[in-house]
Amino acid sequence: MREQNIRMKAEAALGGEDTFLQGVKDCIPTLLGYLSIGFAAGVVEKTAGLSVAEIALMSLCLYAGSAQFIAAGMMAANGSASAIIITIFFVNLRHILLSAALSPYFRHLPGVRNMLIGALLTDETFGVAINEAARQKRISERWMHGLNITAYSNWFLANIAGAFFGQWIADPEKFGLDFALPAMFSGLLVLSMVSRKKWVLDSVVAVSAVVITVGVSIAFGANIGVIAATVMAATIGMVVEKWK
Amino acid sequence: MEVRWEVLLIILGAALVTFLPRVLPLMLLSRLALPEWGVRWLSHVSIAVMAALVGQEVLLHEGNWVSLSSNVELLAAIPTFLVALKTRSLLGTVVFGIVAIMLLRYWLA
């Protein structure tokens, strides 16, 4: 009885904060990021030789800025399909941690509905959702779909806009657009190191990764460099952490 | 408006390897838990892969070492890092990086 009462009060207090529309509204602060990075991705993909249809398909199926930049860059450099897919696998492996962190809030739902929530998970929507969880102690499924679908449709529109704009750019390097990828990863790297606050350990991992990728790329080719560096540097980090 | 087979293959393969890490923990973690060392290894993957990508993009050109004295990308990357540290804004960092390399290429060309 008492439990039920508290629950009803809690729901009344939340009043409308868990609707689909509220999820749409809570996505708004991240939209500028989606629009600009999605636009840059569309331009870079177009100048890498992808057609508008291919860009549309990529933004809808892949829906990951970092992976799309990598695909465009490696396709322009004639990377093999397997190297592109394996590199993207490692880049997007971080989603395991985001998905795992959200899983306690959706444990009551059946598998397929969890799949629908996870399929559109990104760094940004995770950031908004985990804030919501900290505030409300719960995340509503409808709210999550509102957030996810808003981000997803903006990403798609921004990619298409970038693809059309990219048709008029003959030389993307002249405008520095090829630098969007390293700049974005520099930013993501710094931001995650700032939030983790494990400066020494993270620096050891980062420096190892740079040294290994340069060494392996020169010796065995650029295709394998990033993959080997990721596996080895993450292992170094795991061992150093254990050993300290 | 065509979609080439080779490109379709890459898109579908990349989409699959992106989809699985996104959905599997949400679908399965109520039933099983990752081992502790696995969580620790994964927690280093994102730092490792991002540093490796930056290293490859900035220090190498088509798989070959670029001498430090003629490396414009490195010259742009250093202030880009500082801007990221200072502003903590992803968008600001990307815009700064693009403008920095554009100006450096213009001046040094």
Short mmCIF file of N, CA and C in Angstrom, two decimals, chain A residues 100-232:
data_model
loop_
_atom_site.label_atom_id
_atom_site.label_comp_id
_atom_site.label_asym_id
_atom_site.label_seq_id
_atom_site.Cartn_x
_atom_site.Cartn_y
_atom_site.Cartn_z
N ALA A 100 25.87 -0.68 -21.65
CA ALA A 100 25.88 -1.38 -20.35
C ALA A 100 25.46 -0.44 -19.23
N ALA A 101 25.89 0.84 -19.33
CA ALA A 101 25.57 1.80 -18.27
C ALA A 101 24.07 2.12 -18.25
N LEU A 102 23.41 2.04 -19.41
CA LEU A 102 21.97 2.32 -19.46
C LEU A 102 21.13 1.10 -19.10
N SER A 103 21.72 -0.09 -19.20
CA SER A 103 20.93 -1.32 -19.08
C SER A 103 20.13 -1.42 -17.76
N PRO A 104 20.64 -0.94 -16.60
CA PRO A 104 19.83 -1.08 -15.38
C PRO A 104 18.49 -0.37 -15.47
N TYR A 105 18.38 0.70 -16.28
CA TYR A 105 17.15 1.48 -16.34
C TYR A 105 16.08 0.86 -17.21
N PHE A 106 16.47 -0.12 -18.05
CA PHE A 106 15.50 -0.73 -18.96
C PHE A 106 15.40 -2.24 -18.74
N ARG A 107 15.85 -2.67 -17.57
CA ARG A 107 15.89 -4.11 -17.28
C ARG A 107 14.51 -4.75 -17.32
N HIS A 108 13.48 -3.95 -17.00
CA HIS A 108 12.12 -4.51 -16.94
C HIS A 108 11.51 -4.75 -18.32
N LEU A 109 12.16 -4.21 -19.38
CA LEU A 109 11.58 -4.34 -20.72
C LEU A 109 12.05 -5.63 -21.39
N PRO A 110 11.20 -6.18 -22.31
CA PRO A 110 11.66 -7.36 -23.06
C PRO A 110 12.80 -7.00 -24.04
N GLY A 111 13.52 -8.02 -24.46
CA GLY A 111 14.72 -7.86 -25.29
C GLY A 111 14.55 -6.98 -26.51
N VAL A 112 13.47 -7.18 -27.27
CA VAL A 112 13.31 -6.44 -28.52
C VAL A 112 13.18 -4.94 -28.25
N ARG A 113 12.48 -4.58 -27.16
CA ARG A 113 12.32 -3.15 -26.86
C ARG A 113 13.63 -2.55 -26.37
N ASN A 114 14.46 -3.35 -25.72
CA ASN A 114 15.81 -2.90 -25.38
C ASN A 114 16.65 -2.69 -26.63
N MET A 115 16.44 -3.56 -27.61
CA MET A 115 17.17 -3.45 -28.87
C MET A 115 16.84 -2.13 -29.57
N LEU A 116 15.55 -1.76 -29.57
CA LEU A 116 15.14 -0.51 -30.22
C LEU A 116 15.78 0.70 -29.54
N ILE A 117 15.93 0.64 -28.21
CA ILE A 117 16.56 1.74 -27.48
C ILE A 117 18.04 1.82 -27.83
N GLY A 118 18.71 0.65 -27.85
CA GLY A 118 20.15 0.61 -28.08
C GLY A 118 20.55 0.93 -29.50
N ALA A 119 19.69 0.61 -30.47
CA ALA A 119 20.05 0.76 -31.88
C ALA A 119 20.40 2.20 -32.23
N LEU A 120 19.81 3.16 -31.54
CA LEU A 120 20.05 4.58 -31.86
C LEU A 120 20.87 5.28 -30.78
N LEU A 121 21.67 4.51 -30.06
CA LEU A 121 22.46 5.08 -28.97
C LEU A 121 23.71 5.79 -29.53
N THR A 122 23.95 7.01 -29.09
CA THR A 122 25.17 7.72 -29.49
C THR A 122 25.80 8.34 -28.24
N ASP A 123 27.02 8.88 -28.39
CA ASP A 123 27.67 9.54 -27.25
C ASP A 123 26.79 10.64 -26.69
N GLU A 124 26.17 11.43 -27.60
CA GLU A 124 25.39 12.58 -27.17
C GLU A 124 24.09 12.18 -26.50
N THR A 125 23.35 11.22 -27.13
CA THR A 125 22.08 10.83 -26.50
C THR A 125 22.36 10.13 -25.17
N PHE A 126 23.46 9.39 -25.11
CA PHE A 126 23.84 8.77 -23.83
C PHE A 126 24.07 9.84 -22.77
N GLY A 127 24.79 10.90 -23.15
CA GLY A 127 25.07 11.98 -22.20
C GLY A 127 23.80 12.59 -21.65
N VAL A 128 22.83 12.86 -22.55
CA VAL A 128 21.55 13.45 -22.11
C VAL A 128 20.80 12.45 -21.23
N ALA A 129 20.79 11.17 -21.65
CA ALA A 129 20.00 10.15 -20.93
C ALA A 129 20.57 9.89 -19.53
N ILE A 130 21.89 9.87 -19.41
CA ILE A 130 22.48 9.53 -18.11
C ILE A 130 22.29 10.70 -17.13
N ASN A 131 22.21 11.93 -17.68
CA ASN A 131 21.86 13.09 -16.85
C ASN A 131 20.44 12.99 -16.34
N GLU A 132 19.55 12.60 -17.25
CA GLU A 132 18.14 12.40 -16.90
C GLU A 132 18.02 11.34 -15.79
N ALA A 133 18.81 10.26 -15.94
CA ALA A 133 18.78 9.18 -14.95
C ALA A 133 19.26 9.68 -13.60
N ALA A 134 20.28 10.54 -13.60
CA ALA A 134 20.82 11.07 -12.35
C ALA A 134 19.78 11.96 -11.66
N ARG A 135 18.98 12.67 -12.47
CA ARG A 135 17.99 13.60 -11.95
C ARG A 135 16.74 12.88 -11.46
N GLN A 136 16.25 11.94 -12.29
CA GLN A 136 14.94 11.32 -12.01
C GLN A 136 15.03 9.93 -11.40
N LYS A 137 16.24 9.35 -11.41
CA LYS A 137 16.46 7.98 -10.92
C LYS A 137 15.81 6.95 -11.85
N ARG A 138 15.28 7.39 -12.96
CA ARG A 138 14.70 6.46 -13.92
C ARG A 138 14.71 7.11 -15.30
N ILE A 139 14.57 6.30 -16.37
CA ILE A 139 14.44 6.83 -17.71
C ILE A 139 13.20 6.20 -18.34
N SER A 140 12.31 7.04 -18.88
CA SER A 140 11.11 6.47 -19.49
C SER A 140 11.44 6.05 -20.93
N GLU A 141 10.81 4.97 -21.34
CA GLU A 141 11.07 4.42 -22.68
C GLU A 141 10.62 5.42 -23.76
N ARG A 142 9.44 6.02 -23.56
CA ARG A 142 8.93 6.97 -24.56
C ARG A 142 9.84 8.19 -24.68
N TRP A 143 10.29 8.67 -23.53
CA TRP A 143 11.21 9.82 -23.50
C TRP A 143 12.48 9.49 -24.28
N MET A 144 13.00 8.28 -24.06
CA MET A 144 14.23 7.82 -24.73
C MET A 144 14.04 7.78 -26.24
N HIS A 145 12.88 7.30 -26.69
CA HIS A 145 12.62 7.26 -28.14
C HIS A 145 12.52 8.67 -28.71
N GLY A 146 11.91 9.58 -27.96
CA GLY A 146 11.81 10.98 -28.42
C GLY A 146 13.19 11.57 -28.61
N LEU A 147 14.06 11.32 -27.64
CA LEU A 147 15.44 11.80 -27.71
C LEU A 147 16.17 11.18 -28.90
N ASN A 148 16.10 9.85 -28.99
CA ASN A 148 16.84 9.13 -30.04
C ASN A 148 16.38 9.49 -31.44
N ILE A 149 15.07 9.54 -31.65
CA ILE A 149 14.55 9.75 -33.00
C ILE A 149 14.82 11.19 -33.46
N THR A 150 14.77 12.14 -32.53
CA THR A 150 15.10 13.52 -32.88
C THR A 150 16.55 13.63 -33.33
N ALA A 151 17.46 13.01 -32.56
CA ALA A 151 18.87 13.05 -32.91
C ALA A 151 19.12 12.37 -34.26
N TYR A 152 18.47 11.22 -34.45
CA TYR A 152 18.65 10.43 -35.67
C TYR A 152 18.18 11.19 -36.90
N SER A 153 17.01 11.81 -36.84
CA SER A 153 16.52 12.52 -38.03
C SER A 153 17.36 13.75 -38.33
N ASN A 154 17.83 14.43 -37.28
CA ASN A 154 18.71 15.57 -37.54
C ASN A 154 20.02 15.16 -38.17
N TRP A 155 20.53 14.02 -37.71
CA TRP A 155 21.78 13.51 -38.28
C TRP A 155 21.61 13.23 -39.77
N PHE A 156 20.51 12.58 -40.12
CA PHE A 156 20.24 12.24 -41.51
C PHE A 156 20.13 13.51 -42.37
N LEU A 157 19.34 14.48 -41.90
CA LEU A 157 19.16 15.72 -42.67
C LEU A 157 20.48 16.46 -42.85
N ALA A 158 21.30 16.50 -41.78
CA ALA A 158 22.57 17.21 -41.86
C ALA A 158 23.51 16.53 -42.86
N ASN A 159 23.52 15.20 -42.87
CA ASN A 159 24.36 14.46 -43.82
C ASN A 159 23.96 14.76 -45.27
N ILE A 160 22.64 14.78 -45.53
CA ILE A 160 22.16 15.03 -46.89
C ILE A 160 22.49 16.47 -47.30
N ALA A 161 22.30 17.41 -46.36
CA ALA A 161 22.63 18.80 -46.67
C ALA A 161 24.12 18.91 -47.01
N GLY A 162 24.97 18.25 -46.22
CA GLY A 162 26.41 18.26 -46.48
C GLY A 162 26.74 17.63 -47.83
N ALA A 163 26.03 16.55 -48.17
CA ALA A 163 26.29 15.85 -49.44
C ALA A 163 25.99 16.77 -50.62
N PHE A 164 24.89 17.52 -50.55
CA PHE A 164 24.56 18.43 -51.65
C PHE A 164 25.55 19.58 -51.72
N PHE A 165 25.90 20.11 -50.55
CA PHE A 165 26.88 21.20 -50.51
C PHE A 165 28.22 20.73 -51.05
N GLY A 166 28.57 19.49 -50.73
CA GLY A 166 29.87 18.94 -51.14
C GLY A 166 30.07 18.87 -52.65
N GLN A 167 28.95 18.87 -53.39
CA GLN A 167 29.05 18.80 -54.86
C GLN A 167 29.78 20.01 -55.44
N TRP A 168 29.74 21.12 -54.72
CA TRP A 168 30.35 22.34 -55.26
C TRP A 168 31.79 22.53 -54.77
N ILE A 169 32.27 21.58 -53.96
CA ILE A 169 33.62 21.73 -53.46
C ILE A 169 34.53 20.77 -54.22
N ALA A 170 35.43 21.34 -55.02
CA ALA A 170 36.30 20.50 -55.83
C ALA A 170 37.49 20.01 -55.01
N ASP A 171 38.00 20.87 -54.13
CA ASP A 171 39.22 20.54 -53.41
C ASP A 171 39.00 20.71 -51.90
N PRO A 172 38.54 19.64 -51.22
CA PRO A 172 38.20 19.78 -49.79
C PRO A 172 39.40 20.14 -48.92
N GLU A 173 40.62 19.75 -49.35
CA GLU A 173 41.80 20.03 -48.53
C GLU A 173 42.07 21.52 -48.42
N LYS A 174 41.68 22.25 -49.48
CA LYS A 174 41.90 23.69 -49.48
C LYS A 174 41.14 24.35 -48.33
N PHE A 175 39.99 23.77 -47.96
CA PHE A 175 39.19 24.33 -46.88
C PHE A 175 39.43 23.62 -45.55
N GLY A 176 40.42 22.73 -45.54
CA GLY A 176 40.77 22.05 -44.29
C GLY A 176 39.78 21.00 -43.86
N LEU A 177 38.83 20.60 -44.75
CA LEU A 177 37.77 19.68 -44.33
C LEU A 177 38.29 18.28 -44.00
N ASP A 178 39.42 17.90 -44.62
CA ASP A 178 40.01 16.59 -44.31
C ASP A 178 40.49 16.54 -42.86
N PHE A 179 40.68 17.72 -42.25
CA PHE A 179 41.17 17.79 -40.88
C PHE A 179 40.04 17.62 -39.86
N ALA A 180 38.79 17.54 -40.33
CA ALA A 180 37.66 17.35 -39.41
C ALA A 180 37.83 16.08 -38.59
N LEU A 181 38.34 15.01 -39.24
CA LEU A 181 38.50 13.73 -38.52
C LEU A 181 39.54 13.81 -37.40
N PRO A 182 40.82 14.19 -37.69
CA PRO A 182 41.75 14.28 -36.56
C PRO A 182 41.33 15.31 -35.52
N ALA A 183 40.70 16.41 -35.94
CA ALA A 183 40.27 17.42 -34.96
C ALA A 183 39.18 16.86 -34.06
N MET A 184 38.25 16.10 -34.65
CA MET A 184 37.18 15.53 -33.85
C MET A 184 37.72 14.51 -32.86
N PHE A 185 38.66 13.66 -33.31
CA PHE A 185 39.21 12.67 -32.39
C PHE A 185 40.11 13.31 -31.34
N SER A 186 40.81 14.40 -31.70
CA SER A 186 41.58 15.12 -30.67
C SER A 186 40.62 15.63 -29.60
N GLY A 187 39.50 16.20 -30.04
CA GLY A 187 38.51 16.73 -29.10
C GLY A 187 37.92 15.63 -28.23
N LEU A 188 37.50 14.52 -28.86
CA LEU A 188 36.90 13.41 -28.10
C LEU A 188 37.90 12.82 -27.12
N LEU A 189 39.16 12.73 -27.56
CA LEU A 189 40.22 12.18 -26.70
C LEU A 189 40.41 13.05 -25.46
N VAL A 190 40.54 14.36 -25.69
CA VAL A 190 40.73 15.28 -24.56
C VAL A 190 39.51 15.25 -23.65
N LEU A 191 38.31 15.30 -24.24
CA LEU A 191 37.09 15.31 -23.42
C LEU A 191 36.95 14.05 -22.58
N SER A 192 37.29 12.89 -23.16
CA SER A 192 37.14 11.69 -22.33
C SER A 192 38.22 11.63 -21.26
N MET A 193 39.43 12.13 -21.56
CA MET A 193 40.47 12.13 -20.53
C MET A 193 40.10 13.09 -19.39
N VAL A 194 39.51 14.24 -19.75
CA VAL A 194 39.08 15.21 -18.74
C VAL A 194 38.02 14.60 -17.82
N SER A 195 37.06 13.86 -18.41
CA SER A 195 35.97 13.32 -17.58
C SER A 195 36.43 12.11 -16.77
N ARG A 196 37.44 11.36 -17.28
CA ARG A 196 37.90 10.16 -16.55
C ARG A 196 38.84 10.50 -15.40
N LYS A 197 39.59 11.59 -15.58
CA LYS A 197 40.54 12.04 -14.55
C LYS A 197 41.57 10.97 -14.16
N LYS A 198 41.89 10.08 -15.11
CA LYS A 198 42.98 9.13 -14.87
C LYS A 198 44.14 9.54 -15.78
N TRP A 199 44.73 10.69 -15.48
CA TRP A 199 45.65 11.32 -16.42
C TRP A 199 46.85 10.45 -16.76
N VAL A 200 47.50 9.88 -15.73
CA VAL A 200 48.73 9.13 -15.97
C VAL A 200 48.43 7.87 -16.79
N LEU A 201 47.45 7.10 -16.31
CA LEU A 201 47.09 5.86 -16.99
C LEU A 201 46.65 6.12 -18.42
N ASP A 202 45.76 7.10 -18.63
CA ASP A 202 45.27 7.41 -19.97
C ASP A 202 46.38 7.91 -20.87
N SER A 203 47.32 8.69 -20.31
CA SER A 203 48.44 9.17 -21.12
C SER A 203 49.33 8.02 -21.56
N VAL A 204 49.56 7.06 -20.65
CA VAL A 204 50.35 5.87 -21.01
C VAL A 204 49.68 5.15 -22.18
N VAL A 205 48.37 4.95 -22.09
CA VAL A 205 47.63 4.26 -23.15
C VAL A 205 47.69 5.05 -24.46
N ALA A 206 47.47 6.38 -24.37
CA ALA A 206 47.44 7.21 -25.58
C ALA A 206 48.81 7.24 -26.26
N VAL A 207 49.86 7.44 -25.48
CA VAL A 207 51.20 7.50 -26.08
C VAL A 207 51.58 6.14 -26.67
N SER A 208 51.27 5.05 -25.96
CA SER A 208 51.54 3.71 -26.51
C SER A 208 50.82 3.53 -27.84
N ALA A 209 49.56 3.96 -27.88
CA ALA A 209 48.76 3.78 -29.10
C ALA A 209 49.37 4.54 -30.27
N VAL A 210 49.85 5.77 -30.02
CA VAL A 210 50.45 6.56 -31.09
C VAL A 210 51.73 5.89 -31.59
N VAL A 211 52.60 5.49 -30.64
CA VAL A 211 53.88 4.87 -31.03
C VAL A 211 53.63 3.57 -31.80
N ILE A 212 52.70 2.74 -31.29
CA ILE A 212 52.45 1.45 -31.95
C ILE A 212 51.83 1.66 -33.33
N THR A 213 50.87 2.59 -33.46
CA THR A 213 50.23 2.78 -34.77
C THR A 213 51.23 3.28 -35.81
N VAL A 214 52.15 4.18 -35.38
CA VAL A 214 53.15 4.68 -36.32
C VAL A 214 54.09 3.55 -36.72
N GLY A 215 54.59 2.81 -35.73
CA GLY A 215 55.53 1.70 -36.01
C GLY A 215 54.90 0.63 -36.89
N VAL A 216 53.71 0.18 -36.52
CA VAL A 216 53.07 -0.91 -37.26
C VAL A 216 52.64 -0.44 -38.66
N SER A 217 52.16 0.80 -38.76
CA SER A 217 51.74 1.30 -40.07
C SER A 217 52.91 1.36 -41.04
N ILE A 218 54.08 1.83 -40.56
CA ILE A 218 55.25 1.93 -41.43
C ILE A 218 55.73 0.53 -41.81
N ALA A 219 55.72 -0.40 -40.86
CA ALA A 219 56.24 -1.74 -41.11
C ALA A 219 55.27 -2.60 -41.92
N PHE A 220 53.98 -2.56 -41.58
CA PHE A 220 53.03 -3.51 -42.18
C PHE A 220 51.90 -2.85 -42.95
N GLY A 221 51.87 -1.51 -43.06
CA GLY A 221 50.80 -0.85 -43.80
C GLY A 221 49.77 -0.22 -42.88
N ALA A 222 49.17 0.87 -43.36
CA ALA A 222 48.26 1.68 -42.55
C ALA A 222 46.99 0.93 -42.17
N ASN A 223 46.58 -0.06 -42.98
CA ASN A 223 45.35 -0.80 -42.71
C ASN A 223 45.34 -1.45 -41.34
N ILE A 224 46.49 -2.03 -40.96
CA ILE A 224 46.56 -2.82 -39.73
C ILE A 224 47.00 -1.96 -38.53
N GLY A 225 47.58 -0.77 -38.81
CA GLY A 225 48.18 0.04 -37.74
C GLY A 225 47.24 0.38 -36.60
N VAL A 226 46.08 0.95 -36.93
CA VAL A 226 45.14 1.40 -35.88
C VAL A 226 44.60 0.20 -35.10
N ILE A 227 44.32 -0.90 -35.81
CA ILE A 227 43.76 -2.08 -35.16
C ILE A 227 44.76 -2.67 -34.15
N ALA A 228 46.02 -2.85 -34.60
CA ALA A 228 47.04 -3.41 -33.72
C ALA A 228 47.28 -2.49 -32.52
N ALA A 229 47.33 -1.18 -32.78
CA ALA A 229 47.60 -0.22 -31.71
C ALA A 229 46.48 -0.23 -30.67
N THR A 230 45.22 -0.36 -31.12
CA THR A 230 44.09 -0.36 -30.19
C THR A 230 44.16 -1.58 -29.27
N VAL A 231 44.36 -2.74 -29.86
CA VAL A 231 44.38 -3.97 -29.06
C VAL A 231 45.55 -3.94 -28.07
N MET A 232 46.75 -3.55 -28.57
CA MET A 232 47.93 -3.59 -27.70
C MET A 232 47.88 -2.50 -26.62
#
